[in-house]
mmCIF file of C-alpha atoms in Angstrom:
data_model
loop_
_atom_site.group_PDB
_atom_site.id
_atom_site.type_symbol
_atom_site.label_atom_id
_atom_site.label_comp_id
_atom_site.label_asym_id
_atom_site.label_seq_id
_atom_site.Cartn_x
_atom_site.Cartn_y
_atom_site.Cartn_z
ATOM 1 C CA MET A 1 -0.055 0.056 0.146
ATOM 2 C CA ARG A 2 0.965 3.356 -0.684
ATOM 3 C CA LEU A 3 0.809 5.326 2.500
ATOM 4 C CA ILE A 4 0.944 9.134 3.428
ATOM 5 C CA PHE A 5 1.789 9.883 7.142
ATOM 6 C CA ALA A 6 0.983 13.031 8.832
ATOM 7 C CA GLY A 7 2.127 13.861 12.353
ATOM 8 C CA THR A 8 4.227 16.248 14.280
ATOM 9 C CA PRO A 9 5.015 15.443 17.979
ATOM 10 C CA GLU A 10 6.751 12.651 19.914
ATOM 11 C CA PHE A 11 3.492 10.942 19.974
ATOM 12 C CA ALA A 12 3.214 10.244 16.605
ATOM 13 C CA VAL A 13 6.783 8.909 16.025
ATOM 14 C CA PRO A 14 6.005 4.764 17.121
ATOM 15 C CA CYS A 15 3.012 5.295 14.689
ATOM 16 C CA LEU A 16 5.153 6.271 11.534
ATOM 17 C CA ARG A 17 7.562 3.360 12.580
ATOM 18 C CA ALA A 18 4.804 0.820 12.489
ATOM 19 C CA ALA A 19 3.564 2.246 9.342
ATOM 20 C CA ALA A 20 6.664 1.817 7.684
ATOM 21 C CA LEU A 21 6.586 -1.788 8.390
ATOM 22 C CA LYS A 22 3.602 -2.319 6.992
ATOM 23 C CA GLY A 23 3.187 -0.379 3.703
ATOM 24 C CA GLU A 24 5.334 2.285 1.239
ATOM 25 C CA ILE A 25 5.775 5.522 2.624
ATOM 26 C CA VAL A 26 5.693 7.840 -0.263
ATOM 27 C CA GLY A 27 5.439 10.934 2.085
ATOM 28 C CA VAL A 28 5.364 12.267 5.371
ATOM 29 C CA TYR A 29 3.638 15.528 6.281
ATOM 30 C CA THR A 30 4.542 17.243 9.472
ATOM 31 C CA GLN A 31 4.118 21.023 10.569
ATOM 32 C CA PRO A 32 6.776 23.800 9.535
ATOM 33 C CA ASP A 33 9.939 24.365 11.460
ATOM 34 C CA ARG A 34 8.944 26.516 14.156
ATOM 35 C CA PRO A 35 11.474 28.829 16.672
ATOM 36 C CA ALA A 36 12.034 27.256 19.726
ATOM 37 C CA GLY A 37 13.988 27.427 23.325
ATOM 38 C CA ARG A 38 15.531 30.138 24.293
ATOM 39 C CA GLY A 39 17.618 31.037 21.379
ATOM 40 C CA ARG A 40 14.615 30.963 19.331
ATOM 41 C CA GLU A 41 16.281 28.891 16.638
ATOM 42 C CA LEU A 42 14.120 27.049 14.064
ATOM 43 C CA ALA A 43 13.553 23.761 15.394
ATOM 44 C CA ILE A 44 12.077 20.448 13.026
ATOM 45 C CA SER A 45 9.355 18.123 14.521
ATOM 46 C CA PRO A 46 10.155 14.761 15.881
ATOM 47 C CA VAL A 47 8.381 13.038 13.028
ATOM 48 C CA LYS A 48 10.588 14.883 10.549
ATOM 49 C CA ARG A 49 13.490 13.981 12.385
ATOM 50 C CA GLU A 50 12.384 10.306 12.145
ATOM 51 C CA ALA A 51 11.306 10.594 8.640
ATOM 52 C CA LEU A 52 14.643 12.309 7.362
ATOM 53 C CA LEU A 53 16.508 9.478 9.143
ATOM 54 C CA ARG A 54 14.363 7.093 7.408
ATOM 55 C CA GLY A 55 14.945 8.739 4.209
ATOM 56 C CA PHE A 56 11.409 9.675 3.305
ATOM 57 C CA PRO A 57 10.090 12.730 1.622
ATOM 58 C CA VAL A 58 8.976 15.503 4.132
ATOM 59 C CA LEU A 59 6.098 17.934 3.107
ATOM 60 C CA GLN A 60 5.383 20.820 5.395
ATOM 61 C CA PRO A 61 2.660 22.985 4.037
ATOM 62 C CA GLU A 62 1.066 25.566 6.068
ATOM 63 C CA ASN A 63 -2.094 24.342 5.125
ATOM 64 C CA PHE A 64 -4.440 22.617 2.687
ATOM 65 C CA LYS A 65 -5.942 25.648 1.295
ATOM 66 C CA SER A 66 -4.352 26.473 -1.514
ATOM 67 C CA ARG A 67 -4.937 24.009 -4.837
ATOM 68 C CA VAL A 68 -1.146 23.492 -5.122
ATOM 69 C CA SER A 69 -0.984 22.025 -1.721
ATOM 70 C CA ARG A 70 -3.719 19.333 -2.667
ATOM 71 C CA GLU A 71 -2.337 18.885 -6.032
ATOM 72 C CA ALA A 72 1.167 18.033 -4.528
ATOM 73 C CA LEU A 73 -0.716 15.493 -1.970
ATOM 74 C CA ALA A 74 -3.093 13.990 -5.184
ATOM 75 C CA ALA A 75 0.394 13.433 -7.350
ATOM 76 C CA LEU A 76 1.874 10.837 -4.335
ATOM 77 C CA LYS A 77 -1.391 8.597 -5.362
ATOM 78 C CA PRO A 78 -1.636 7.343 -1.979
ATOM 79 C CA ASP A 79 -3.907 4.643 -1.057
ATOM 80 C CA LEU A 80 -4.210 5.651 2.639
ATOM 81 C CA MET A 81 -3.412 8.507 4.550
ATOM 82 C CA ILE A 82 -2.738 8.028 8.426
ATOM 83 C CA VAL A 83 -2.784 11.284 10.982
ATOM 84 C CA VAL A 84 -1.419 11.194 14.065
ATOM 85 C CA ALA A 85 -1.311 14.371 16.233
ATOM 86 C CA TYR A 86 -0.825 16.249 12.824
ATOM 87 C CA GLY A 87 -2.137 19.588 14.312
ATOM 88 C CA LEU A 88 -4.288 20.691 11.222
ATOM 89 C CA ILE A 89 -7.671 20.050 10.735
ATOM 90 C CA LEU A 90 -7.885 18.293 7.177
ATOM 91 C CA PRO A 91 -10.910 19.945 4.393
ATOM 92 C CA GLN A 92 -13.102 17.121 3.317
ATOM 93 C CA SER A 93 -11.218 17.854 -0.238
ATOM 94 C CA VAL A 94 -8.018 16.318 1.446
ATOM 95 C CA LEU A 95 -9.927 13.553 3.190
ATOM 96 C CA ASP A 96 -11.325 12.530 -0.566
ATOM 97 C CA ILE A 97 -7.921 12.025 -1.993
ATOM 98 C CA PRO A 98 -6.593 8.871 -0.952
ATOM 99 C CA THR A 99 -8.216 5.857 -2.420
ATOM 100 C CA TYR A 100 -9.550 4.790 1.133
ATOM 101 C CA GLY A 101 -9.328 7.820 2.865
ATOM 102 C CA CYS A 102 -7.878 8.765 5.975
ATOM 103 C CA TRP A 103 -7.212 7.074 9.159
ATOM 104 C CA ASN A 104 -6.322 8.767 12.735
ATOM 105 C CA VAL A 105 -4.876 7.537 15.740
ATOM 106 C CA HIS A 106 -6.485 8.854 18.561
ATOM 107 C CA ALA A 107 -5.203 8.845 22.436
ATOM 108 C CA SER A 108 -8.982 8.211 24.225
ATOM 109 C CA LEU A 109 -11.585 5.742 24.370
ATOM 110 C CA LEU A 110 -13.936 7.564 21.757
ATOM 111 C CA PRO A 111 -16.573 9.202 22.018
ATOM 112 C CA ARG A 112 -14.980 10.427 25.305
ATOM 113 C CA TRP A 113 -12.132 12.987 24.819
ATOM 114 C CA ARG A 114 -12.434 14.051 21.586
ATOM 115 C CA GLY A 115 -10.141 16.996 21.063
ATOM 116 C CA ALA A 116 -6.478 18.038 21.560
ATOM 117 C CA ALA A 117 -5.510 16.923 24.840
ATOM 118 C CA PRO A 118 -7.308 13.712 25.712
ATOM 119 C CA ILE A 119 -4.327 12.327 27.564
ATOM 120 C CA GLN A 120 -4.183 15.019 30.337
ATOM 121 C CA ARG A 121 -7.604 15.683 30.561
ATOM 122 C CA ALA A 122 -8.538 11.867 31.478
ATOM 123 C CA ILE A 123 -5.875 11.776 34.265
ATOM 124 C CA GLU A 124 -7.537 15.263 35.240
ATOM 125 C CA ALA A 125 -10.847 14.182 35.375
ATOM 126 C CA GLY A 126 -9.786 10.926 37.470
ATOM 127 C CA ASP A 127 -10.728 8.543 34.876
ATOM 128 C CA ARG A 128 -9.282 4.944 35.552
ATOM 129 C CA GLU A 129 -8.963 3.873 32.365
ATOM 130 C CA SER A 130 -7.925 5.393 28.814
ATOM 131 C CA GLY A 131 -6.672 3.926 25.359
ATOM 132 C CA VAL A 132 -6.594 4.120 21.384
ATOM 133 C CA CYS A 133 -8.996 4.332 18.824
ATOM 134 C CA LEU A 134 -8.139 3.685 15.114
ATOM 135 C CA MET A 135 -10.556 6.099 13.498
ATOM 136 C CA GLN A 136 -11.830 6.646 9.953
ATOM 137 C CA MET A 137 -11.807 10.304 9.703
ATOM 138 C CA GLU A 138 -14.396 12.680 8.736
ATOM 139 C CA LYS A 139 -14.947 16.530 8.464
ATOM 140 C CA GLY A 140 -16.099 16.742 12.051
ATOM 141 C CA LEU A 141 -13.698 16.616 14.654
ATOM 142 C CA ASP A 142 -12.676 13.236 15.942
ATOM 143 C CA THR A 143 -16.455 12.130 15.106
ATOM 144 C CA GLY A 144 -15.655 9.603 12.454
ATOM 145 C CA PRO A 145 -16.457 5.689 13.109
ATOM 146 C CA VAL A 146 -14.001 3.458 15.075
ATOM 147 C CA LEU A 147 -11.849 1.034 13.113
ATOM 148 C CA LEU A 148 -10.264 -0.584 15.949
ATOM 149 C CA SER A 149 -9.368 0.354 19.893
ATOM 150 C CA ALA A 150 -7.627 -0.998 22.560
ATOM 151 C CA LYS A 151 -7.860 -0.052 26.277
ATOM 152 C CA LEU A 152 -5.172 0.103 29.644
ATOM 153 C CA ALA A 153 -5.853 0.985 33.104
ATOM 154 C CA ILE A 154 -4.472 4.576 34.490
ATOM 155 C CA GLY A 155 -1.975 4.203 37.405
ATOM 156 C CA ASP A 156 -2.758 5.664 40.558
ATOM 157 C CA ASN A 157 0.196 7.582 40.528
ATOM 158 C CA GLU A 158 0.557 7.890 36.577
ATOM 159 C CA THR A 159 1.737 11.441 34.934
ATOM 160 C CA GLY A 160 0.389 12.615 31.788
ATOM 161 C CA GLY A 161 3.859 12.146 30.383
ATOM 162 C CA GLN A 162 4.019 8.374 31.707
ATOM 163 C CA LEU A 163 0.383 7.751 30.115
ATOM 164 C CA HIS A 164 1.822 9.726 26.886
ATOM 165 C CA ASP A 165 4.449 7.285 26.510
ATOM 166 C CA ARG A 166 2.048 4.243 27.016
ATOM 167 C CA LEU A 167 -0.400 5.300 24.563
ATOM 168 C CA ALA A 168 2.118 6.289 21.671
ATOM 169 C CA GLU A 169 3.169 2.542 21.999
ATOM 170 C CA LEU A 170 -0.278 1.413 22.059
ATOM 171 C CA GLY A 171 -1.216 3.392 18.934
ATOM 172 C CA ALA A 172 1.454 2.006 17.192
ATOM 173 C CA GLU A 173 0.107 -1.448 17.983
ATOM 174 C CA VAL A 174 -3.471 -0.639 17.281
ATOM 175 C CA LEU A 175 -2.126 0.816 13.729
ATOM 176 C CA GLY A 176 -0.092 -1.953 12.951
ATOM 177 C CA ASP A 177 -2.965 -4.330 13.398
ATOM 178 C CA GLY A 178 -5.128 -1.924 11.002
ATOM 179 C CA LEU A 179 -2.605 -1.952 8.192
ATOM 180 C CA GLY A 180 -2.153 -5.779 8.359
ATOM 181 C CA LEU A 181 -5.740 -6.291 8.112
ATOM 182 C CA ALA A 182 -5.807 -3.949 5.071
ATOM 183 C CA ARG A 183 -3.124 -5.247 3.554
ATOM 184 C CA ALA A 184 -4.887 -8.556 3.468
ATOM 185 C CA GLU A 185 -7.808 -6.523 2.067
ATOM 186 C CA LEU A 186 -9.679 -7.406 5.092
ATOM 187 C CA PHE A 187 -10.986 -3.889 5.846
ATOM 188 C CA PRO A 188 -11.916 -3.426 9.771
ATOM 189 C CA ARG A 189 -15.342 -2.959 10.207
ATOM 190 C CA PRO A 190 -16.476 0.536 11.146
ATOM 191 C CA TRP A 191 -18.627 1.154 14.296
ATOM 192 C CA VAL A 192 -20.306 4.564 14.849
ATOM 193 C CA GLN A 193 -19.595 6.554 17.744
ATOM 194 C CA PRO A 194 -22.662 6.670 20.069
ATOM 195 C CA GLU A 195 -23.903 10.333 20.793
ATOM 196 C CA GLN A 196 -24.134 9.595 24.495
ATOM 197 C CA GLY A 197 -21.044 10.104 26.348
ATOM 198 C CA VAL A 198 -19.416 12.888 24.143
ATOM 199 C CA THR A 199 -16.571 15.008 26.278
ATOM 200 C CA TYR A 200 -14.208 17.349 24.795
ATOM 201 C CA ALA A 201 -10.619 17.637 25.475
ATOM 202 C CA HIS A 202 -9.485 21.449 25.330
ATOM 203 C CA LYS A 203 -5.976 22.187 24.477
ATOM 204 C CA LEU A 204 -4.001 22.936 27.657
ATOM 205 C CA ASP A 205 -3.525 26.227 28.741
ATOM 206 C CA LYS A 206 -0.716 27.653 31.080
ATOM 207 C CA ALA A 207 -3.383 29.485 32.778
ATOM 208 C CA GLU A 208 -4.879 26.567 33.923
ATOM 209 C CA ALA A 209 -1.961 25.268 35.988
ATOM 210 C CA ARG A 210 -2.149 27.566 38.884
ATOM 211 C CA LEU A 211 -3.742 25.447 41.784
ATOM 212 C CA ASP A 212 -6.501 26.953 43.449
ATOM 213 C CA TRP A 213 -6.587 25.847 47.199
ATOM 214 C CA ASN A 214 -10.455 25.984 47.524
ATOM 215 C CA GLN A 215 -10.850 23.084 44.898
ATOM 216 C CA PRO A 216 -10.792 19.499 46.702
ATOM 217 C CA ALA A 217 -7.547 18.045 47.490
ATOM 218 C CA ILE A 218 -8.211 14.796 44.954
ATOM 219 C CA ALA A 219 -9.070 17.432 42.082
ATOM 220 C CA LEU A 220 -5.415 19.088 42.691
ATOM 221 C CA ALA A 221 -3.712 15.918 42.842
ATOM 222 C CA ASN A 222 -5.099 14.895 39.584
ATOM 223 C CA LYS A 223 -4.125 18.083 38.076
ATOM 224 C CA VAL A 224 -0.737 17.868 39.293
ATOM 225 C CA ARG A 225 -0.364 14.432 37.647
ATOM 226 C CA ALA A 226 -2.039 15.352 34.362
ATOM 227 C CA PHE A 227 0.001 18.483 33.867
ATOM 228 C CA ASN A 228 3.237 16.831 34.579
ATOM 229 C CA PRO A 229 5.538 17.431 32.195
ATOM 230 C CA TRP A 230 3.675 20.412 30.818
ATOM 231 C CA PRO A 231 2.315 22.972 31.588
ATOM 232 C CA MET A 232 3.310 21.936 35.329
ATOM 233 C CA ALA A 233 1.389 22.544 38.303
ATOM 234 C CA ASP A 234 2.544 25.669 40.260
ATOM 235 C CA ALA A 235 1.138 26.873 43.356
ATOM 236 C CA LEU A 236 1.750 29.573 46.303
ATOM 237 C CA ILE A 237 3.288 27.725 49.387
ATOM 238 C CA ALA A 238 3.568 30.423 52.170
ATOM 239 C CA GLY A 239 4.348 33.037 50.104
ATOM 240 C CA GLU A 240 6.703 31.492 47.664
ATOM 241 C CA ARG A 241 5.513 30.713 44.162
ATOM 242 C CA VAL A 242 6.530 26.867 43.110
ATOM 243 C CA ARG A 243 6.089 24.521 40.522
ATOM 244 C CA VAL A 244 4.670 21.122 41.769
ATOM 245 C CA HIS A 245 5.645 17.819 40.409
ATOM 246 C CA GLY A 246 4.239 15.329 42.519
ATOM 247 C CA ALA A 247 1.693 15.746 45.371
ATOM 248 C CA ALA A 248 -0.855 12.941 46.873
ATOM 249 C CA ALA A 249 -4.652 13.929 48.397
ATOM 250 C CA LEU A 250 -5.246 12.928 51.885
ATOM 251 C CA ALA A 251 -8.960 12.520 53.240
ATOM 252 C CA GLN A 252 -7.887 14.731 56.075
ATOM 253 C CA ALA A 253 -10.612 16.957 58.051
ATOM 254 C CA HIS A 254 -9.466 20.458 58.932
ATOM 255 C CA ALA A 255 -10.887 23.672 59.848
ATOM 256 C CA ALA A 256 -7.880 25.830 58.420
ATOM 257 C CA ALA A 257 -8.376 28.127 55.459
ATOM 258 C CA PRO A 258 -7.687 26.800 52.122
ATOM 259 C CA GLY A 259 -3.964 27.272 51.122
ATOM 260 C CA THR A 260 -2.598 26.951 54.956
ATOM 261 C CA VAL A 261 0.061 25.137 55.745
ATOM 262 C CA LEU A 262 -0.940 22.578 58.205
ATOM 263 C CA GLY A 263 2.410 20.533 58.602
ATOM 264 C CA ALA A 264 5.822 19.946 56.874
ATOM 265 C CA GLY A 265 8.377 16.918 56.833
ATOM 266 C CA ARG A 266 10.065 14.355 55.260
ATOM 267 C CA ASP A 267 6.830 12.939 53.829
ATOM 268 C CA GLY A 268 5.796 16.294 52.168
ATOM 269 C CA ILE A 269 4.366 19.688 53.023
ATOM 270 C CA ASP A 270 0.709 19.223 53.826
ATOM 271 C CA VAL A 271 -1.924 22.419 52.525
ATOM 272 C CA ALA A 272 -5.317 22.598 53.285
ATOM 273 C CA CYS A 273 -7.777 22.676 50.530
ATOM 274 C CA GLY A 274 -11.383 23.291 50.072
ATOM 275 C CA GLU A 275 -11.807 19.658 51.289
ATOM 276 C CA GLY A 276 -9.030 17.462 52.227
ATOM 277 C CA VAL A 277 -5.290 18.246 52.225
ATOM 278 C CA LEU A 278 -2.734 18.182 49.647
ATOM 279 C CA ARG A 279 0.399 16.717 50.402
ATOM 280 C CA ILE A 280 3.271 18.011 47.891
ATOM 281 C CA ARG A 281 5.897 15.866 47.798
ATOM 282 C CA VAL A 282 8.144 16.765 44.643
ATOM 283 C CA LEU A 283 8.749 20.909 43.593
ATOM 284 C CA GLN A 284 10.858 23.068 42.037
ATOM 285 C CA ARG A 285 11.708 26.627 43.185
ATOM 286 C CA ASP A 286 11.926 29.152 40.459
ATOM 287 C CA GLY A 287 15.427 28.894 38.638
ATOM 288 C CA GLY A 288 16.124 25.490 40.648
ATOM 289 C CA LYS A 289 15.471 21.925 39.829
ATOM 290 C CA ALA A 290 12.734 19.330 41.088
ATOM 291 C CA ILE A 291 13.537 18.427 44.706
ATOM 292 C CA THR A 292 11.947 16.498 47.188
ATOM 293 C CA ALA A 293 9.789 18.104 50.006
ATOM 294 C CA ALA A 294 12.594 17.266 52.791
ATOM 295 C CA ASP A 295 15.343 18.976 50.574
ATOM 296 C CA TYR A 296 12.710 22.103 49.732
ATOM 297 C CA LEU A 297 12.519 22.586 53.867
ATOM 298 C CA ASN A 298 16.012 22.838 54.244
ATOM 299 C CA GLY A 299 15.895 26.332 52.890
ATOM 300 C CA ARG A 300 12.648 26.938 54.359
ATOM 301 C CA ARG A 301 12.965 26.062 58.003
ATOM 302 C CA ASP A 302 10.052 28.495 58.832
ATOM 303 C CA LEU A 303 7.777 25.939 57.501
ATOM 304 C CA LEU A 304 8.740 23.161 59.991
ATOM 305 C CA ALA A 305 7.790 25.774 62.721
ATOM 306 C CA VAL A 306 3.952 24.692 61.923
ATOM 307 C CA SER A 307 4.752 20.845 62.169
#
């Protein structure tokens, strides 16, 4: 099969490798190089890096609004286009180009968590499981019929980064299974997503990362896990703004105002929440590196006085 692959971030790389084992990659689409880092130098995407290493032709249009960009895609005569976290919404005129349309690997159990940040939103919401769907793309946002799916349990302490890596590998497995069936002309039978249970995983925003002590401790603990490694939760602890890398919710009753430090020791820094207590275990000062609460307290002896 003549395959087009469209993807941009690290999440898509395992799927590109899986696709290369099942067909002929005649083109790899990825987002244009963007300025990154302190020097704002142009950086290539992880998918572009992998494609260049493998000698695949790389195309980086800003979008598919121009006839030239669509004709360039059609000239590759693809049987199938595989889309994994590409970063562009494809118009129907593009979806119609490949013989068998476009497949998308999406990191959720559709119809739950359609949209940009399904991995983090699942953890933030306290979901107990997640998974991957291989979907036949249509014009709507993640609304197409599902071809194959696989699920996995979310660990109690699993971060967004850890779940990201596991789902990336699971996505590659599901895609490989789908392409294997297609190559044998046994295309997976699609099933239409139910209207019930639809939720949207809106794009992450740094403004969301600030912990609101008025919220329940369990909600804050979930946010800390979900937003690790980006955008990373941050909080005000006894007058100092820190980034929170690791925390746990304690079902502990208290009468203190939200944000009050209730205790501090080697096990962590306990902060009163609207409901329960958040124990901060790993944190980062401005300009520093992530450290344990015990190490942090070496420079905040004032907090020990409340223990």
